[in-house]
């Protein structure tokens, strides 16, 4: 069993095969979630001014409601712009990626640029991006692409992770107003609420490692990871990388509140890999089923920090890769 450590640095994802060559970036569409104010809003202004100083034409479209970022990215014309930049948190970036999926699936990929403005900024950490405006602008304008493999949960795209169980319940129930006020503290508070009140559900996880479905396994929670960071810079799947066409399935077998609290401590303290029952296995496809219930009454599936689907869910690799401007 590998030891999991809590890392302070952010190793950048590799550029993969020769497709990481730089492109010319002259016209950008920036999709901006304006709920991020103060210092984070000033970061975006600083990035835009530095891009324009480099001769890049920048059009900024603010979102007004959920779904706008996806729609704006889907409407972007590859003939008119060189890349789409998501300025927001992981949820906004996820929406933009779902919009860009239409172009990638059609063989006309638009590269994604990122201005990190969220609570956790997990994708930025995976890619080794900093918060410094000059370095963000340099990464975008430099045009160097990292090719990442997204995944699908019932057809919805995610780039980082999908989870079922405690983390999905927390994501579903966290109050957006509290999140805006205290950031990551809102997730801590909601986790404590869910530990105290959440029913002890069990889930059936079935894996396809490339040669057909295995026998189902019963767990208390499961996270299907594309990257190795989780909830910031905690680690659940040490060997998972965005650039590799593999799903890393993190299995939390033991149920009950005490074990749930133990797993939370294991993640935050970097001790998870020392738990003898905890396992990480790789797969090409994952099927997760849960307690009785359908539609809005079925358990949630969180992806990249937002509710993407409800059980039952089938998770697969996307049939395309996404170019990301990551310096």
GROMACS .gro file of N, CA, C and O in nm, residues 26 35 65 93 101 134 156 214 217 262 279 315 319:
model
   52
   26UNK      N    1  -0.425   3.513  -2.995
   26UNK     CA    2  -0.447   3.654  -3.026
   26UNK      C    3  -0.587   3.701  -2.988
   26UNK      O    4  -0.610   3.819  -2.967
   35UNK      N    5  -1.960   3.655  -0.910
   35UNK     CA    6  -1.985   3.644  -0.766
   35UNK      C    7  -1.856   3.653  -0.686
   35UNK      O    8  -1.860   3.680  -0.566
   65UNK      N    9  -2.634   3.343  -1.427
   65UNK     CA   10  -2.703   3.232  -1.360
   65UNK      C   11  -2.632   3.102  -1.394
   65UNK      O   12  -2.548   3.097  -1.484
   93UNK      N   13  -1.542   2.649  -1.402
   93UNK     CA   14  -1.455   2.583  -1.499
   93UNK      C   15  -1.521   2.457  -1.553
   93UNK      O   16  -1.516   2.428  -1.673
  101UNK      N   17  -1.687   2.078  -2.462
  101UNK     CA   18  -1.696   1.937  -2.504
  101UNK      C   19  -1.757   1.923  -2.642
  101UNK      O   20  -1.721   1.834  -2.718
  134UNK      N   21   0.061   3.810  -1.345
  134UNK     CA   22   0.159   3.809  -1.454
  134UNK      C   23   0.184   3.667  -1.504
  134UNK      O   24   0.192   3.642  -1.625
  156UNK      N   25  -2.234   1.382  -1.838
  156UNK     CA   26  -2.183   1.513  -1.797
  156UNK      C   27  -2.032   1.504  -1.775
  156UNK      O   28  -1.982   1.408  -1.717
  214UNK      N   29  -1.648  -0.649  -1.342
  214UNK     CA   30  -1.618  -0.736  -1.229
  214UNK      C   31  -1.741  -0.748  -1.139
  214UNK      O   32  -1.844  -0.684  -1.161
  217UNK      N   33  -1.883  -0.437  -0.560
  217UNK     CA   34  -1.827  -0.421  -0.426
  217UNK      C   35  -1.914  -0.323  -0.349
  217UNK      O   36  -1.961  -0.224  -0.405
  262UNK      N   37  -1.341   0.911   1.068
  262UNK     CA   38  -1.204   0.858   1.053
  262UNK      C   39  -1.152   0.882   0.911
  262UNK      O   40  -1.036   0.922   0.892
  279UNK      N   41  -0.877   0.139  -0.040
  279UNK     CA   42  -0.811   0.094  -0.162
  279UNK      C   43  -0.832   0.194  -0.275
  279UNK      O   44  -0.935   0.261  -0.282
  315UNK      N   45  -1.970   0.596  -1.508
  315UNK     CA   46  -1.860   0.689  -1.530
  315UNK      C   47  -1.762   0.628  -1.628
  315UNK      O   48  -1.720   0.513  -1.610
  319UNK      N   49  -1.431   1.050  -2.491
  319UNK     CA   50  -1.366   1.000  -2.612
  319UNK      C   51  -1.278   1.103  -2.679
  319UNK      O   52  -1.241   1.086  -2.796
   0.00000   0.00000   0.00000
